[in-house]
Tab-separated table of C-alpha atoms in Angstrom:
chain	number	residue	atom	x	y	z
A	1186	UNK	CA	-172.122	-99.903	115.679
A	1187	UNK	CA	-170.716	-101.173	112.306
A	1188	UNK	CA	-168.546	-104.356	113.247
A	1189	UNK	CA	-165.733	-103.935	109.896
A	1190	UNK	CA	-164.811	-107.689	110.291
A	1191	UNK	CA	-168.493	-108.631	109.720
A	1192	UNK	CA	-168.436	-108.668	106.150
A	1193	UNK	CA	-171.693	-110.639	104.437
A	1194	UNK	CA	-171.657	-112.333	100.873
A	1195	UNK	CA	-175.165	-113.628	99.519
A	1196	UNK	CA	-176.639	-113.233	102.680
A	1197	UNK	CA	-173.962	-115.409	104.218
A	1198	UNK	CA	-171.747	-113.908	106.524
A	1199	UNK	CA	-168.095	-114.114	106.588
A	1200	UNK	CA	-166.025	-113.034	109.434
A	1201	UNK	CA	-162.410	-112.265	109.072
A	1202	UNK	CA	-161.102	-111.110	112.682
A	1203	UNK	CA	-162.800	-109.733	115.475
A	1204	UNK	CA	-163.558	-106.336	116.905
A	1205	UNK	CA	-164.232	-105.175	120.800
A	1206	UNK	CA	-165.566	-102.020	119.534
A	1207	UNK	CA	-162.521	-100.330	119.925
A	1208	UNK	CA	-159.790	-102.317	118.469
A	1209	UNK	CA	-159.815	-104.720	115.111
A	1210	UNK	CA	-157.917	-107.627	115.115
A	1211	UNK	CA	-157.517	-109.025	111.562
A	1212	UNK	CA	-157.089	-112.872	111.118
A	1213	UNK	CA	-155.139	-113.498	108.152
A	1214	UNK	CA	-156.519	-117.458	107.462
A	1215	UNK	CA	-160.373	-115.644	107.483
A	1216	UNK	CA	-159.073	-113.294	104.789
A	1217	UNK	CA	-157.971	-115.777	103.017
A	1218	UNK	CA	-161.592	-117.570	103.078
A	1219	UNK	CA	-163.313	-114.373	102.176
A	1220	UNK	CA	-161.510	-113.407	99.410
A	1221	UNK	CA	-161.486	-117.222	97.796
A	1222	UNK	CA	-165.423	-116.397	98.286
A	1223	UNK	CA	-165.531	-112.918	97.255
A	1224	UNK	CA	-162.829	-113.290	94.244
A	1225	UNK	CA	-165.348	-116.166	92.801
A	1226	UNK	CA	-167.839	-113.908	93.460
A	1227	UNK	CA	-166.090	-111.234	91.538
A	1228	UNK	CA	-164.004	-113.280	88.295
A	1229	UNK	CA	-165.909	-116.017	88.097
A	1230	UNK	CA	-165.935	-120.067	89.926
A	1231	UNK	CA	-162.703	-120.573	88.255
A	1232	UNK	CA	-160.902	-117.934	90.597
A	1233	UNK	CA	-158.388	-119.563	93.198
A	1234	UNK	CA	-156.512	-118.087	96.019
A	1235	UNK	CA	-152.508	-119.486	95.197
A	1236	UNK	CA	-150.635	-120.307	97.940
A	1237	UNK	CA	-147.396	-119.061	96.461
A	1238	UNK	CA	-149.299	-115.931	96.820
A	1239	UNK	CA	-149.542	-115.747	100.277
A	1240	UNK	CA	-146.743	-113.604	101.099
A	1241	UNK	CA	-147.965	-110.996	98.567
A	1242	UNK	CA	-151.332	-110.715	99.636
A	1243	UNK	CA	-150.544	-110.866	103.358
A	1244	UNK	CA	-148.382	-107.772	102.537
A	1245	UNK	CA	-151.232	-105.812	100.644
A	1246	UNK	CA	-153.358	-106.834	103.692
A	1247	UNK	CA	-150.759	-105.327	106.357
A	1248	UNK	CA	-151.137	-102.317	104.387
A	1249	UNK	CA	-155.190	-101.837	104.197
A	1250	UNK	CA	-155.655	-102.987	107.394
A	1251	UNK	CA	-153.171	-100.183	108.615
A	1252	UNK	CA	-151.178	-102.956	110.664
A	1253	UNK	CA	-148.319	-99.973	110.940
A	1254	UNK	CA	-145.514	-102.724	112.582
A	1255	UNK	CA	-146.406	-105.329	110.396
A	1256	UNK	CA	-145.640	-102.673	107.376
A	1257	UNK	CA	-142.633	-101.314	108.989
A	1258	UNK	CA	-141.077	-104.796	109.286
A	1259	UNK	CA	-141.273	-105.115	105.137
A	1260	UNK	CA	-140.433	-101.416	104.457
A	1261	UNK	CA	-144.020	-100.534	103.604
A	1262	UNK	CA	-145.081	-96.819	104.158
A	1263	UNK	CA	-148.540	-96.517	104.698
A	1264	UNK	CA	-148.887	-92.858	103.833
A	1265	UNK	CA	-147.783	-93.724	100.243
A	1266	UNK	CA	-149.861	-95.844	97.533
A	1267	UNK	CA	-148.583	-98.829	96.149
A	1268	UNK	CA	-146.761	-99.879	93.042
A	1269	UNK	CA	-148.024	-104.122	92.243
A	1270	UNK	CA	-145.416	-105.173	89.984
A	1271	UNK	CA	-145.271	-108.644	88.278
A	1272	UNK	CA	-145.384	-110.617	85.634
A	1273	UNK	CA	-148.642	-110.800	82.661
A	1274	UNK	CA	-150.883	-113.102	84.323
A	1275	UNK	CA	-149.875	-113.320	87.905
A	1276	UNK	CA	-153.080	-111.717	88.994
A	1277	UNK	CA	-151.918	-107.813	90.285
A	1278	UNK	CA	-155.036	-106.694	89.022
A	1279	UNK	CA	-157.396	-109.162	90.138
A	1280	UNK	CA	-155.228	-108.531	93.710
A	1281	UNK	CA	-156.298	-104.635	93.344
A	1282	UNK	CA	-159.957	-105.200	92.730
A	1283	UNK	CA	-160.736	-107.820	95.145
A	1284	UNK	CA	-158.719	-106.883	98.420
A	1285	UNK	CA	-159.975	-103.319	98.844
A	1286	UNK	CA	-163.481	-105.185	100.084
A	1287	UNK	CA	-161.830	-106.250	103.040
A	1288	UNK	CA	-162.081	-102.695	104.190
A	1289	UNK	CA	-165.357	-101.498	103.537
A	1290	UNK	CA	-165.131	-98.414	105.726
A	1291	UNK	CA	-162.633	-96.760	103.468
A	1292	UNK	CA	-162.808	-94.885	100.113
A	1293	UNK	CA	-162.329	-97.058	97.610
A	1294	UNK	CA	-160.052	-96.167	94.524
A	1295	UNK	CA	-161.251	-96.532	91.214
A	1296	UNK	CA	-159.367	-99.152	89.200
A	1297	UNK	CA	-158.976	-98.073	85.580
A	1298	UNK	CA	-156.170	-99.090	83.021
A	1299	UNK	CA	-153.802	-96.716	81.457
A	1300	UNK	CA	-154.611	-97.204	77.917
A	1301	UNK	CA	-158.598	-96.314	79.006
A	1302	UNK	CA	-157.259	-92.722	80.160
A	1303	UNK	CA	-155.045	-92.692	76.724
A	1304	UNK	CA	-157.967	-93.290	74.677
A	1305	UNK	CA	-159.756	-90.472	76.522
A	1306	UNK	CA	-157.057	-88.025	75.906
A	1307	UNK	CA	-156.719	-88.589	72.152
A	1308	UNK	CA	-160.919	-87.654	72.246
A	1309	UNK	CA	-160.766	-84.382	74.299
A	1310	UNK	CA	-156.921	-83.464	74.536
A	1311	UNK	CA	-155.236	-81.979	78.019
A	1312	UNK	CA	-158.626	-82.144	80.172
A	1313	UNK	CA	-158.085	-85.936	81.089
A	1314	UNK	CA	-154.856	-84.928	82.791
A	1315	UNK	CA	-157.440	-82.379	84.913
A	1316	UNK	CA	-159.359	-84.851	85.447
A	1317	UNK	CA	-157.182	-87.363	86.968
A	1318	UNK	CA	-155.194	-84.749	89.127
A	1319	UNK	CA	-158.084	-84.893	91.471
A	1320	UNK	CA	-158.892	-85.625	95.163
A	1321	UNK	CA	-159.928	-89.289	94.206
A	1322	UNK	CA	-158.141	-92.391	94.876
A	1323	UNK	CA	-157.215	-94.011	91.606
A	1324	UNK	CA	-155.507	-97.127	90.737
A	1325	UNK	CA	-153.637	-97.288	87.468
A	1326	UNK	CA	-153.844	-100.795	85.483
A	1327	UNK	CA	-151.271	-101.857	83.665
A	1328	UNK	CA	-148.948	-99.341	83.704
A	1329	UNK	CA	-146.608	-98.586	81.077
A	1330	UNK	CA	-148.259	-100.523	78.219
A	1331	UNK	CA	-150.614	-97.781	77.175
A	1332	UNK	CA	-149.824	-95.977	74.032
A	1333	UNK	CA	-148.162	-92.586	73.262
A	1334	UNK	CA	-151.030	-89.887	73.653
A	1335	UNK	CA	-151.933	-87.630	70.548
A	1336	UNK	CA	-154.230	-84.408	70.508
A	1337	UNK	CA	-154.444	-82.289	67.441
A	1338	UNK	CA	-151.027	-83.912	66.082
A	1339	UNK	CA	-149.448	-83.489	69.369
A	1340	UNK	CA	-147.892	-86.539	71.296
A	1341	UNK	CA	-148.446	-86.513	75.017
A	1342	UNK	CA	-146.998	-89.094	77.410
A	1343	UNK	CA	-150.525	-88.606	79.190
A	1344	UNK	CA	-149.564	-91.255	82.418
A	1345	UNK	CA	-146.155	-89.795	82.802
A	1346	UNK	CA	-147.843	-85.911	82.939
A	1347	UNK	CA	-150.962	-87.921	84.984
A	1348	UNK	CA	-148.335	-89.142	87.864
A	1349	UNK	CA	-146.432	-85.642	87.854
A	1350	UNK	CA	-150.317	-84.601	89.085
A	1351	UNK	CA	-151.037	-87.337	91.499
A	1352	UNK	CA	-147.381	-86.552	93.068
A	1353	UNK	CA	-148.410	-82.989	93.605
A	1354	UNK	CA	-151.912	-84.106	95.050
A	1355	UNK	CA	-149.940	-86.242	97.220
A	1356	UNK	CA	-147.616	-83.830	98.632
A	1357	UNK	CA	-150.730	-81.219	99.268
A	1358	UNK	CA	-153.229	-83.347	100.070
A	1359	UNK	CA	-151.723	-86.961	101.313
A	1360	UNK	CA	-153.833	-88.520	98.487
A	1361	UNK	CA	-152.958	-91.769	97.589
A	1362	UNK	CA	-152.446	-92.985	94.269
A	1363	UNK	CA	-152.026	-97.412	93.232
A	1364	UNK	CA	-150.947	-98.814	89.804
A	1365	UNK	CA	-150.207	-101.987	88.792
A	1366	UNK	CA	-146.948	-102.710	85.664
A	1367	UNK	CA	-145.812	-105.216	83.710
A	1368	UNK	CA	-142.371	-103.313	84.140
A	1369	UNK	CA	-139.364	-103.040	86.264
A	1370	UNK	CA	-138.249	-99.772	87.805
A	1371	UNK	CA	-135.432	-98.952	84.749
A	1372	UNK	CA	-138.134	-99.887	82.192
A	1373	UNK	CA	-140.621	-97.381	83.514
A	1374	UNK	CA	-137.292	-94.686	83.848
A	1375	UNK	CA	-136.486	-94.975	80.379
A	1376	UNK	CA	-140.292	-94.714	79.673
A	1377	UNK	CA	-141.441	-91.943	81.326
A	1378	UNK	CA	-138.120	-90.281	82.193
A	1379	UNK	CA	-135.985	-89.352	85.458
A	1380	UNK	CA	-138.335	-86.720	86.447
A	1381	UNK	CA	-141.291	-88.620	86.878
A	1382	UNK	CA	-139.465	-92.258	88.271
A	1383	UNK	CA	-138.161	-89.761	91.480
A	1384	UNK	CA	-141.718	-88.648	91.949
A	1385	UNK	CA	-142.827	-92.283	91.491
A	1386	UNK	CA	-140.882	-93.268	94.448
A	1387	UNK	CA	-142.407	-90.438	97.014
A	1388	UNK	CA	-146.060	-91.826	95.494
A	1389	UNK	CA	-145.784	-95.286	95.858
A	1390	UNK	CA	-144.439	-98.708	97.947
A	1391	UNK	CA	-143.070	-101.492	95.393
A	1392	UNK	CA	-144.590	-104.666	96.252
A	1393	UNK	CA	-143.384	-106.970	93.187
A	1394	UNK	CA	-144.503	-110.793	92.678
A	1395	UNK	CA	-141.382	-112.889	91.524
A	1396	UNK	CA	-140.193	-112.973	87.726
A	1397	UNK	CA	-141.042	-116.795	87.716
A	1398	UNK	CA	-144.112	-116.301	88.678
A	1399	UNK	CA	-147.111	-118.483	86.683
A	1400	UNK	CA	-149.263	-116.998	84.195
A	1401	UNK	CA	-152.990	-117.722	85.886
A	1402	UNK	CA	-155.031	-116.807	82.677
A	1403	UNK	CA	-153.582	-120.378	80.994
């Protein structure tokens, strides 16, 4: 039987809770180990776990572990994706890549940013928006930043048509959909419209790091 608290690193094993076969119970201060381990691992020797981070990554923990009270008690619905806002710097994306190893039994998402999908839409027009209205779990990067979409001399807000296609996947299929932003909730309104911010708030929890927060990269 897989033990999904046995997690191994270079041959080193890490433990971050323990598991009676039936039952999983996560400890938060092994997490925290692991993912100062993994994230070097990952971005480099440079990469630090900040404790004025804590609360934000305990939160995105509570909600890939499952930990349904834990969630409940910070307004987090589990059925929905979530929305990482913040700050340039403050590390959402870093956050995204690294913590979904600390459940290795579920499908990942794929992490891609929104100007990658933008890009692929000015090459070969509408079928990107197919393409991302799929049964895969996705995680937009960066959110809002990406450029106006143009086919044949046709402008396309491509990620505000691409979330009108994960909310319908969602509805029909309960498949979750993560992004990250630079942008507050009237900033992406007045960017992608009415229509599309009421969808975004069926799709998607708001977990947001503090305005004040640091810029890591300097």
């Amino acid at each position: 039987m897989v033990n999904p608290c046995k997690l191994i690193e270079e041959n080193i094993e890490y433990s971050i809770g323990s598991f009676n076969g039936k039952e999983v119970i996560y400890d938060f201060e092994k997490i925290l180990i692991y993912l100062d381990v993994k994230g070097k691992l990952l971005f480099g020797h440079r990469f630090k776990i900040y404790k004025e981070d804590h609360d934000i990554i305990l939160k995105l923990c509570h909600y890939l572990i499952k930990d349904e009270d834990n969630c409940k008690k910070n307004n987090i619905d589990i059925n929905k994706g979530i929305l990482l806002s913040g700050p340039v710097g403050c590390g959402k994306t870093s956050l995204m890549l690294l913590l979904k190893h600390i459940v290795p039994l579920q499908k990942p998402y794929i992490l891609i940013p929104g100007r990658n999908i933008v890009f692929g839409f000015n090459h070969i027009g509408y079928k990107i928006i197919e393409d991302y209205g799929c049964r895969q779990f996705f995680c937009f990067d960066d959110l809002g930043v990406e450029p106006m979409g143009r086919y044949y001399g046709k402008d396309c807000n491509v990620m505000g048509e691409i979330l009108i296609s994960r909310h319908e996947i969602f509805i029909d299929h309960k498949i979750k959909t993560h992004a990250t932003t630079n942008l507050n909730a009237e900033e992406l309104e007045d960017l992608y419209g009415h229509r599309v911010r009421s969808r975004m708030r069926e799709l998607f929890n708001l977990i947001h790091f503090d305005e004040n927060t640091n810029d890591k990269r300097k």
